[in-house]
Coordinates of C-alpha atoms in Angstrom, one line a residue:
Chain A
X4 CA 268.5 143.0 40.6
X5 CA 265.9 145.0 42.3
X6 CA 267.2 147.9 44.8
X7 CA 264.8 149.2 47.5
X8 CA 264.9 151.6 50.2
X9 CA 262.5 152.2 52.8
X10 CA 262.5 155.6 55.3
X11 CA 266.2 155.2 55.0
X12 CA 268.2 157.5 57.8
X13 CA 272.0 158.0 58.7
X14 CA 272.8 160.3 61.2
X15 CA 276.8 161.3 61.0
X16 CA 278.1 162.5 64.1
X17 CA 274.6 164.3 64.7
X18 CA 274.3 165.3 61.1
X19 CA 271.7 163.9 59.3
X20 CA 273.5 162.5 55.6
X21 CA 270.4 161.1 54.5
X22 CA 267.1 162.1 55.7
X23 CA 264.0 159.5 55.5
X24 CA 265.0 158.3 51.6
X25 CA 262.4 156.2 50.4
X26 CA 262.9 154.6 46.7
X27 CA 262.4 152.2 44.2
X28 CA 264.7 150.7 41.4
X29 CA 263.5 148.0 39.0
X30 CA 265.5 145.6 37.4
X31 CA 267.5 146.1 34.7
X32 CA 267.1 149.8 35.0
X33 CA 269.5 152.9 35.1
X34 CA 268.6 154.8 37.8
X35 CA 270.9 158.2 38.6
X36 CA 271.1 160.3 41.8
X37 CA 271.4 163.8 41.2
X38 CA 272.1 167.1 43.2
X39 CA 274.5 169.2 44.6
X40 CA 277.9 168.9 46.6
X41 CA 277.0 167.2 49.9
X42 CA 273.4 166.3 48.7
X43 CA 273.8 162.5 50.2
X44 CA 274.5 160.9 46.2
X45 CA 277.4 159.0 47.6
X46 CA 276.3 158.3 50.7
X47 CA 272.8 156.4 49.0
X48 CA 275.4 154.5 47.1
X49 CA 277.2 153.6 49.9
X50 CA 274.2 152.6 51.7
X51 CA 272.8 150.2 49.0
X52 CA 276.2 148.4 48.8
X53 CA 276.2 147.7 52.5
X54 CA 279.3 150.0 53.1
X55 CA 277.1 152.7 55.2
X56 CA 274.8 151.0 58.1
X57 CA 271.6 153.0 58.2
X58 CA 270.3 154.4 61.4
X59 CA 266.5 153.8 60.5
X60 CA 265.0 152.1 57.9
X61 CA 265.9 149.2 55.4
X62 CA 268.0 148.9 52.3
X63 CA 266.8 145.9 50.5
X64 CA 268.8 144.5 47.1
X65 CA 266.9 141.7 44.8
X66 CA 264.9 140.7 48.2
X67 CA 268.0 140.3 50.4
X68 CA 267.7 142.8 53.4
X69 CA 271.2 143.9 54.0
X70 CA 272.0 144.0 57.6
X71 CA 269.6 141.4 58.5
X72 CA 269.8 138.8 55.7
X73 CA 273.4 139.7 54.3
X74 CA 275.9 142.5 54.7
X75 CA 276.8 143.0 50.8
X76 CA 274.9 142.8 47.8
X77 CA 275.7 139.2 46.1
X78 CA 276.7 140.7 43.0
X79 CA 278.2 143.9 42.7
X80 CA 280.3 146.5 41.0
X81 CA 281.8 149.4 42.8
X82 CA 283.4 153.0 41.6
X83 CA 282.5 155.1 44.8
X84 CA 284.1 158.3 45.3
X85 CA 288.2 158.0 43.7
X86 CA 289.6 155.4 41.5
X87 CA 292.4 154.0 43.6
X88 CA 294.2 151.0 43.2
X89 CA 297.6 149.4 44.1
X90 CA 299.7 152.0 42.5
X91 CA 303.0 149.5 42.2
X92 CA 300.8 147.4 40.0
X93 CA 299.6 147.4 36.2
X94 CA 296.2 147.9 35.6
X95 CA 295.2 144.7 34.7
X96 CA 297.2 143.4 37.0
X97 CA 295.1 145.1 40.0
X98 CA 291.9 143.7 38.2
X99 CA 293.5 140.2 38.4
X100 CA 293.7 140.9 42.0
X101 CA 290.1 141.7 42.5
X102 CA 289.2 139.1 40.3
X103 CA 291.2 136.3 42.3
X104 CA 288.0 136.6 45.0
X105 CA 285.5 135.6 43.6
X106 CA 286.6 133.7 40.3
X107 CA 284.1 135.0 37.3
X108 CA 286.2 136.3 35.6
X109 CA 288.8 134.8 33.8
X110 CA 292.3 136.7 32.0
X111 CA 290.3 136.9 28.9
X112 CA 287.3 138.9 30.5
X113 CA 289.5 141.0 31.9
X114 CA 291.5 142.0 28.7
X115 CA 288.4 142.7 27.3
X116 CA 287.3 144.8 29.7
X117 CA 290.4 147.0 29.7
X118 CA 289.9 146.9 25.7
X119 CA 286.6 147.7 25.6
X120 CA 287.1 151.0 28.4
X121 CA 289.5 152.2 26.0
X122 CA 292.5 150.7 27.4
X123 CA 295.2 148.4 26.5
X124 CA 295.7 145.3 28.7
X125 CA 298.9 144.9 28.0
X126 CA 300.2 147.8 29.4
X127 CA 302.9 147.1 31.3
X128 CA 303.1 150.8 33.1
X129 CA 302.4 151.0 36.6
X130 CA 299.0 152.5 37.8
X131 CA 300.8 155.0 39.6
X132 CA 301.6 156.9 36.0
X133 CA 298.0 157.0 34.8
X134 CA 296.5 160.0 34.2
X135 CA 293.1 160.4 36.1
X136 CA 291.4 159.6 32.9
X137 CA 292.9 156.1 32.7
X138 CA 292.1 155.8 36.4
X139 CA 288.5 156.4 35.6
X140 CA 288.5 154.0 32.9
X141 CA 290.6 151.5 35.2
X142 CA 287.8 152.1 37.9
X143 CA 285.0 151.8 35.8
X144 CA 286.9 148.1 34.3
X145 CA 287.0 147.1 37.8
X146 CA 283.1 147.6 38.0
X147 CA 282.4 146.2 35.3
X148 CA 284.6 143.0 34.2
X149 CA 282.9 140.6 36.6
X150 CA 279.4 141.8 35.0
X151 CA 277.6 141.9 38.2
X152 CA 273.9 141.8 37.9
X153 CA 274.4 145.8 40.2
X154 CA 276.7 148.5 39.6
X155 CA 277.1 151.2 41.7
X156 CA 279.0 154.0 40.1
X157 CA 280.0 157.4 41.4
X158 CA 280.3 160.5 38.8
X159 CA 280.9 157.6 36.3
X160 CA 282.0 160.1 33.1
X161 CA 284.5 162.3 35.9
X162 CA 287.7 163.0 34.1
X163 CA 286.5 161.5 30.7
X164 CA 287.0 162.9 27.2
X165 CA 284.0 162.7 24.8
X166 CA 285.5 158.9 23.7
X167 CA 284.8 158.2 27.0
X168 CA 281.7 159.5 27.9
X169 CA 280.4 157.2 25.0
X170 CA 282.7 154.5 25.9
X171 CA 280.6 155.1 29.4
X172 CA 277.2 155.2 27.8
X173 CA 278.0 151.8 26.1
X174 CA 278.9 150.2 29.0
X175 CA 275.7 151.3 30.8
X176 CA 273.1 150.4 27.5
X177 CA 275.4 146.7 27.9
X178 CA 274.7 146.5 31.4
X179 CA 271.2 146.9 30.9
X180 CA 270.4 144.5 27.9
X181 CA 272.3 142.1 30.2
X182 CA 269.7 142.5 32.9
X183 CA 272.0 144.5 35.4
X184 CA 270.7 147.5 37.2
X185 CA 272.4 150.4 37.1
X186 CA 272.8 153.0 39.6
X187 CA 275.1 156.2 39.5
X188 CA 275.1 159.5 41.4
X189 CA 276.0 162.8 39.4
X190 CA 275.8 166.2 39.2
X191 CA 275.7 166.7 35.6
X192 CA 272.1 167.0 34.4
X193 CA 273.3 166.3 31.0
X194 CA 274.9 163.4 31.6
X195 CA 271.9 162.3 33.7
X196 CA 269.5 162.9 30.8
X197 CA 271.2 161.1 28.4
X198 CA 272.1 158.1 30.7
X199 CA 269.6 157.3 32.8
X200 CA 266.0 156.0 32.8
X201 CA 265.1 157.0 36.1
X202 CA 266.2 160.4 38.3
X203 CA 266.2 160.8 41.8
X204 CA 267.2 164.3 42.9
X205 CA 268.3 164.7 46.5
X206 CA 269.4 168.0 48.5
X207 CA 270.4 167.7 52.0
X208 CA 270.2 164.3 52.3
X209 CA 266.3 164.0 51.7
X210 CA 265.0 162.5 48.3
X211 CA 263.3 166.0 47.1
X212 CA 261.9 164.7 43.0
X213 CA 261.7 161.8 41.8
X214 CA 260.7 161.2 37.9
X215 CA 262.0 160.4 34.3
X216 CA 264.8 162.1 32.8
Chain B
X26 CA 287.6 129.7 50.3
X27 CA 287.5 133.2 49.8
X28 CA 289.0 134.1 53.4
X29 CA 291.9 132.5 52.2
X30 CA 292.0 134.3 48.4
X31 CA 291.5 137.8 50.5
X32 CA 294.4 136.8 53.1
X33 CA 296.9 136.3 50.2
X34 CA 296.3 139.9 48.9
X35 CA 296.3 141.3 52.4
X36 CA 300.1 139.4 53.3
X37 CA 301.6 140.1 49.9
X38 CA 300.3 143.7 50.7
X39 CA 301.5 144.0 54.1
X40 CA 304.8 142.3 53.8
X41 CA 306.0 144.7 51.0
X42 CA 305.2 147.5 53.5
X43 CA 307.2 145.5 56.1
X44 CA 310.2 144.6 53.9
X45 CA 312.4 148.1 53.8
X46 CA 311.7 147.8 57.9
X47 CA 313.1 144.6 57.8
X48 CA 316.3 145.0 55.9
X49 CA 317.1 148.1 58.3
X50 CA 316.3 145.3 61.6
X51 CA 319.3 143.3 59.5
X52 CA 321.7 146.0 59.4
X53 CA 320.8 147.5 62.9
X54 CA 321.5 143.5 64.4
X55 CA 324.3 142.6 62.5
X56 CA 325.7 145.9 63.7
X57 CA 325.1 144.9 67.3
X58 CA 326.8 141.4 66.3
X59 CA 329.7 143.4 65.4
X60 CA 330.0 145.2 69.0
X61 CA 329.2 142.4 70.8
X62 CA 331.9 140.2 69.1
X63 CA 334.4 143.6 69.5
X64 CA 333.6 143.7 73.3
X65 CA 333.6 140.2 73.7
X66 CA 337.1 140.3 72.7
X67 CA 338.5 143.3 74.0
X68 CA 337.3 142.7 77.5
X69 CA 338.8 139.2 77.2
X70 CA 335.8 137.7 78.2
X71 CA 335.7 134.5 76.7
X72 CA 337.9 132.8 74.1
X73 CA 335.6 130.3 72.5
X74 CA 333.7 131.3 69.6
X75 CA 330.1 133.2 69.7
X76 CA 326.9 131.2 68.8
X77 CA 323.8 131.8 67.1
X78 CA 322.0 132.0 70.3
X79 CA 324.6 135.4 71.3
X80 CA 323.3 136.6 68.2
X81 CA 319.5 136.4 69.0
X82 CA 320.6 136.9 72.7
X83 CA 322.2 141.0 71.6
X84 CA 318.7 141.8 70.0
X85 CA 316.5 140.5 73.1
X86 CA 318.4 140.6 75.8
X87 CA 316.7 144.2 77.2
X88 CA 318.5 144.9 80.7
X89 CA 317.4 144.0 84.5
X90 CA 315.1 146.5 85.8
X91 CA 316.0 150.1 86.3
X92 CA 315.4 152.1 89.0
X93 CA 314.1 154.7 89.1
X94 CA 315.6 157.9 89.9
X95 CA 318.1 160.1 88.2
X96 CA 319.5 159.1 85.1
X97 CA 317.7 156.1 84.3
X98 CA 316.6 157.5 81.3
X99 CA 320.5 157.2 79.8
X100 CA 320.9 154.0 81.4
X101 CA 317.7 152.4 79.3
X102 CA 318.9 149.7 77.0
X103 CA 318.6 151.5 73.5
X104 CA 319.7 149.0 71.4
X105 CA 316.8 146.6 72.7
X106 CA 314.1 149.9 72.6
X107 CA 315.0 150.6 68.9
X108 CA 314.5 146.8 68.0
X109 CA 310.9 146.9 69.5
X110 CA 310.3 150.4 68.5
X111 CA 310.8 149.6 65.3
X112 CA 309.3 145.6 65.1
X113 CA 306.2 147.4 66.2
X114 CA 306.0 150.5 64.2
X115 CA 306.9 147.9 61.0
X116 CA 304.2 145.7 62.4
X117 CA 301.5 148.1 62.5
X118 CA 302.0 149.2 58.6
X119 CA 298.4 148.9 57.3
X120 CA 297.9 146.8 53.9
X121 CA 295.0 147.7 51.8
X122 CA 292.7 150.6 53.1
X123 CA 289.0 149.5 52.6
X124 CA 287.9 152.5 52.5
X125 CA 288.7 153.5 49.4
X126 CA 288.9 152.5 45.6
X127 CA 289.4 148.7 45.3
X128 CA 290.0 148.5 48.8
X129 CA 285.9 149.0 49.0
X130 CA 285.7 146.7 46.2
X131 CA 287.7 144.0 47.6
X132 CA 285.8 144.0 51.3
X133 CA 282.6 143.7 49.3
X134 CA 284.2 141.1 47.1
X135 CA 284.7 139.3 50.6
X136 CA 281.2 139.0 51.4
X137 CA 281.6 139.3 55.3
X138 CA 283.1 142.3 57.7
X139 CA 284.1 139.3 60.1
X140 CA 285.7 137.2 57.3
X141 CA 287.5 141.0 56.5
X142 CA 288.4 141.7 60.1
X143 CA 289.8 138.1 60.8
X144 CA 291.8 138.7 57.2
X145 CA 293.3 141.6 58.8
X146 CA 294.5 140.1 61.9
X147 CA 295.4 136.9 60.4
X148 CA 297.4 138.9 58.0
X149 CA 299.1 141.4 60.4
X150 CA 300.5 138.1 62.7
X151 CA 301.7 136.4 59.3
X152 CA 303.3 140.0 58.4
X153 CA 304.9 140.1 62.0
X154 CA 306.4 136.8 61.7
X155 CA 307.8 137.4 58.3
X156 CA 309.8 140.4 59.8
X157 CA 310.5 138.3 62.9
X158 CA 311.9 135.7 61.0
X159 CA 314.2 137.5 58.3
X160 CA 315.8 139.9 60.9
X161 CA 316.6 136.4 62.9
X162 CA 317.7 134.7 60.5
X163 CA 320.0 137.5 59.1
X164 CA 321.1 137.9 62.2
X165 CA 322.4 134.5 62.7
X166 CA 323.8 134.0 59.0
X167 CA 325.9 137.6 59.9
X168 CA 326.8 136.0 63.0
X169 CA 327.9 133.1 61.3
X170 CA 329.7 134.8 58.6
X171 CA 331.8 136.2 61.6
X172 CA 332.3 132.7 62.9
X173 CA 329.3 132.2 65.1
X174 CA 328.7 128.6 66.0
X175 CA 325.4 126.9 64.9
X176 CA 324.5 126.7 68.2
X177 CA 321.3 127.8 69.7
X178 CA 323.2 127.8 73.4
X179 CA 324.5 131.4 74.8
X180 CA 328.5 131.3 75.2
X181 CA 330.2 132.4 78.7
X182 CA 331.6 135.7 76.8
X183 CA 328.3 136.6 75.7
X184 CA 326.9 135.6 79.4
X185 CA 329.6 137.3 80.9
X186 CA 328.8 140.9 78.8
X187 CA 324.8 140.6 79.6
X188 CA 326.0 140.3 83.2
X189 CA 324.3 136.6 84.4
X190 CA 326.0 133.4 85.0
X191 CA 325.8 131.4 82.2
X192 CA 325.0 128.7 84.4
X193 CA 321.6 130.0 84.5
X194 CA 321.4 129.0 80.5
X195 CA 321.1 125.9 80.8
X196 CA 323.1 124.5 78.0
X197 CA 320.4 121.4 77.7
X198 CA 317.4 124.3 78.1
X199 CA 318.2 125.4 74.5
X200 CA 314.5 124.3 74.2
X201 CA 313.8 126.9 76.8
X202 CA 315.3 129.6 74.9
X203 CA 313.4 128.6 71.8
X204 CA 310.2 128.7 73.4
X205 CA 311.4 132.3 74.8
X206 CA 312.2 133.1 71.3
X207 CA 308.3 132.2 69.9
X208 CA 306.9 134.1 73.5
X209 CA 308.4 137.3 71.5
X210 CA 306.9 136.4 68.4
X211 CA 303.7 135.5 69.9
X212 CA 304.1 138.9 71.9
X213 CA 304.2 141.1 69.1
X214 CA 302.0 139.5 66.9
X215 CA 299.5 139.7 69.7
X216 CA 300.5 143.9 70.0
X217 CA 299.7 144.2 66.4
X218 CA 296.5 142.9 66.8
X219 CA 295.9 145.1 69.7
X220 CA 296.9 148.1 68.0
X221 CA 294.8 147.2 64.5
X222 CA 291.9 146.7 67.0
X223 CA 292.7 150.5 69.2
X224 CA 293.1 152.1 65.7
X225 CA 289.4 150.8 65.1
X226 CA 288.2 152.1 68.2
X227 CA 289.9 155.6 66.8
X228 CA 293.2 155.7 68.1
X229 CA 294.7 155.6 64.7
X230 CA 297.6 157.5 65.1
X231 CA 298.3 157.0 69.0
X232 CA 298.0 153.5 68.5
X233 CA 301.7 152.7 68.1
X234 CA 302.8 155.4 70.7
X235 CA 300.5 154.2 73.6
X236 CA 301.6 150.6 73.1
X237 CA 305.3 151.5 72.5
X238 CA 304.9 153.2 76.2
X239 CA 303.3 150.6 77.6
X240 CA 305.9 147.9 77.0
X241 CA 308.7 150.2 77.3
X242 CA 307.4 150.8 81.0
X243 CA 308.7 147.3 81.6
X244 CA 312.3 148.7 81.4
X245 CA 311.6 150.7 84.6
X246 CA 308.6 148.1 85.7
X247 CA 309.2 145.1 86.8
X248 CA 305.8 143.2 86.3
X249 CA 304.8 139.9 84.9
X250 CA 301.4 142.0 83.6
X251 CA 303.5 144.3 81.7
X252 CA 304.2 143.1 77.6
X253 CA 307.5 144.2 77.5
X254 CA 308.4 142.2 80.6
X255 CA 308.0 138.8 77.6
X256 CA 310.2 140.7 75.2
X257 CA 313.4 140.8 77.3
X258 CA 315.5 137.6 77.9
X259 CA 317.1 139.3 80.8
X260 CA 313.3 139.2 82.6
X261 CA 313.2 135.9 81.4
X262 CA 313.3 132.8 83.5
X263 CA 315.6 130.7 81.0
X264 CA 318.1 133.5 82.0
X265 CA 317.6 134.5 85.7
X266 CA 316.0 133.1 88.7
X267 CA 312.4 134.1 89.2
X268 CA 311.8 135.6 85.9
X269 CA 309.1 135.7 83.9
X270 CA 307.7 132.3 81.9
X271 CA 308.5 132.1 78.7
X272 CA 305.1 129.7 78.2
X273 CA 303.1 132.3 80.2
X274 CA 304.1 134.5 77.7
X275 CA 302.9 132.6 75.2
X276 CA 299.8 132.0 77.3
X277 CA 299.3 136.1 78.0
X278 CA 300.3 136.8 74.2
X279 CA 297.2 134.4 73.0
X280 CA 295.1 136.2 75.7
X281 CA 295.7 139.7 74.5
X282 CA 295.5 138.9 70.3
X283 CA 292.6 136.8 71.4
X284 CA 290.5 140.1 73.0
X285 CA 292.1 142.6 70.9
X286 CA 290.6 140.5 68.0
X287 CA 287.2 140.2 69.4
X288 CA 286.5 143.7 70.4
X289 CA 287.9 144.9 66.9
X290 CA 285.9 142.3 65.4
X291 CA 282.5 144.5 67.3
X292 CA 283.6 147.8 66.2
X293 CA 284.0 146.8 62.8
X294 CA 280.6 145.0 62.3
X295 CA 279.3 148.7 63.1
X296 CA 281.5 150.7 61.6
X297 CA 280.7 152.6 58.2
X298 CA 282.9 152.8 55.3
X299 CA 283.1 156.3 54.1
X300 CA 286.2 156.3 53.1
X301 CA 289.5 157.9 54.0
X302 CA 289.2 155.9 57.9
X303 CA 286.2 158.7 58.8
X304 CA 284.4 157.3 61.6
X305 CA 280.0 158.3 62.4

């Protein structure tokens, strides 16, 4: 799933959060915003998933203009900004609930996703006593378990140990022999270099470098 | 198909919310049972038994319109305020926030902001019905389990405490009261869709207060445009001559939801989702 932008603006109560961003993202790719605090990352991830209405230009995913031809992506997996579920429910539990949408996955694909993230799917504990580590693994699950052809994925290795920054990198090289594209935004340069094919470094909302990593 | 997979989550989410507001409703009627069927008795004012329609009749009965002037305030019926104060604070409980985590994920999952906003308001009447329905019902098993009548007619003690002839029940418009009994439903459910579609616009946390004022006005206000006018059986025309229509009721409460729904719908076709309820 392609992901293109062109002269995309937003404006935020006179602010502008992004600033004429104009990119390119091939399939099956893994592409990473990068930059500081405030530098538009989750904003750009926001906007490609249909979640932030641009004031000028076009997003366009795998052809489909959102706005004009769709409002979502048709296949997508989100961890923007915090992990939060339904805190009176397990964690597979809450992916069951996401899952009951759109049907892909079945109670298998979801075990396996909570295995494979380092979790156990039969935990019976509530989410509400997870640590933010298992949160970031539930989130990333979430993303994941439906194996959308995009994933979106905000500071993906946040509150991870080293297990699961690999258990992260894994996911991502998966994704990718799959034919998914993926996109994150982070503001570890390491982690970019080691993840991603592609960087795109914004400041102030504008896209500023663009190259390899 | 998928409207219908997100409205599940949505209900089961906003009727846990509601639930605790719903068992206090119980207590907080069956308590006004229990005063009514003290008062009945003490004042001598009627020696047959109460009915399940004196039980629905103590939680919606309101009072005739109050001057004003000095003192009104003490004289406002609190027992009927608390009920609608807290129906509608209950009512406007929030289910999932898609703002954030797999709230985001699920509004995606939807495919459509429409399909999400009509979720919303589809779930929010459903919720309001639910807590309509198990305080009523409560209300009428406690009444029973005090020896209530299952009987859907008002009894001449009951009459006689509220203050109207019970000649103005009409013991064969029980059908009449019923219908005044889904104009309230209908009237909330329609304030909860106005007040989901005023905390879209950005009134978020005034929300509940303006609309609270605005149908407690009808206490000192006696007018048909006012909302709270359709919550009170003593405005109502199944109770006294001239009063309001309980099928206009119905009729303004479809009007309202209807318009609240639509202009919400607007504002949340353009709204972005930045989480935490931020508004561009």
């Amino acid at each position: 799933m392609s992901v293109r932008l062109d002269h995309v603006s937003k404006r935020i109560r006179g602010r502008a959060v992004l600033d004429d961003v104009t990119l390119d993202i091939p399939s099956a790719s893994i592409a990473a915003f990068t930059g500081p605090n405030g530098s538009g990352k989750t904003m750009l991830l926001r906007a490609i998933a249909g979640l932030l209405l641009p004031t000028e230009g076009k997003v366009v995913v795998d052809g489909t203009e959102l706005g004009a031809d769709a409002e979502f992506p048709s296949s997508v997996g989100l961890l923007i900004e915090y992990p939060v579920f339904l805190s009176h429910l397990t964690g597979f539990k809450n992916l069951e609930l996401l899952a009951s949408i759109k049907r892909v996955a079945s109670h298998d694909d979801i075990a396996e996703t909570l295995e494979n993230v380092g979790l156990d799917s039969f935990d019976k504990r509530k989410v509400r006593s997870y640590s933010l580590g298992m949160r970031q693994r539930l989130g990333i699950a979430a993303a994941v378990m439906e194996r959308p052809k995009l994933l979106l994925i905000d500071e993906p290795t946040n509150a991870l140990d080293v297990q699961g920054v690999e258990m992260v990198k894994e996911v991502f090289a998966e994704a990718r022999r799959s034919g998914s594209t993926v996109i994150f935004a982070s503001h570890d340069r390491e982690i970019v270099s080691q993840l991603a094919d592609v960087v795109f470094e914004l400041y102030d909302g504008a896209l500023v470098k663009e190259g390899s990593a | 198909m998928r409207f219908f997979r997100c409205l599940t989550i949505e209900v089961r989410s906003v009727v846990k919310v509601a639930i605790p507001w719903a068992v206090f409703l119980s207590v907080f009627s069956a308590a006004l049972i229990a005063v009514m069927q003290v008062r009945i008795r003490g004042l001598g004012l009627g020696s047959e038994r109460i009915t399940v329609g004196d039980c629905l009749l103590c939680l919606t009965f309101g009072s005739p319109a109050i001057e004003l002037g000095l003192g009104t305030v003490s004289m406002a019926p609190v027992d009927w305020l608390v009920w609608i104060a807290t129906m509608l604070f209950a009512a406007s409980r929030d289910g999932i926030d898609e703002g954030r985590g797999i709230g985001s994920s699920l509004l995606v999952a939807c495919g459509s902001r429409l399909r999400w906003w009509l979720v919303r308001c589809v779930a929010s009447i459903v919720g309001v019905t639910i807590l309509c329905l198990i305080v009523w019902v409560s209300s009428c098993a406690v009444g029973m389990l005090c020896g209530a009548t299952a009987d859907l007619g008002v009894s001449e003690g009951a009459c006689s405490l509220a203050g109207f002839s019970p000649d103005n029940i009409d013991p064969l418009g029980r059908s009449e009261f019923a219908v005044f009994m889904l104009s309230v439903l209908a009237m909330l459910a329609a304030l909860s869709i106005l007040r989901l579609a005023l905390s879209e616009l950005g009134a978020r946390t005034l929300s509940v207060v303006i609309i609270l004022a605005v149908v407690c006005l009808a206490v000192w206000i006696p007018s048909d445009l006012l909302p709270g006018s359709y919550l009170m059986l003593s405005r109502s025309s199944c109770a006294v001559m001239g009063g309001v229509q309980p099928f206009a009721g119905l009729c303004y409460a479809g009007i309202v939801g209807a318009i609240s729904a639509g202009i919400g719908a607007a504002s949340f076709a353009q709204r972005d989702i930045v989480g935490g309820g931020e508004r561009s």
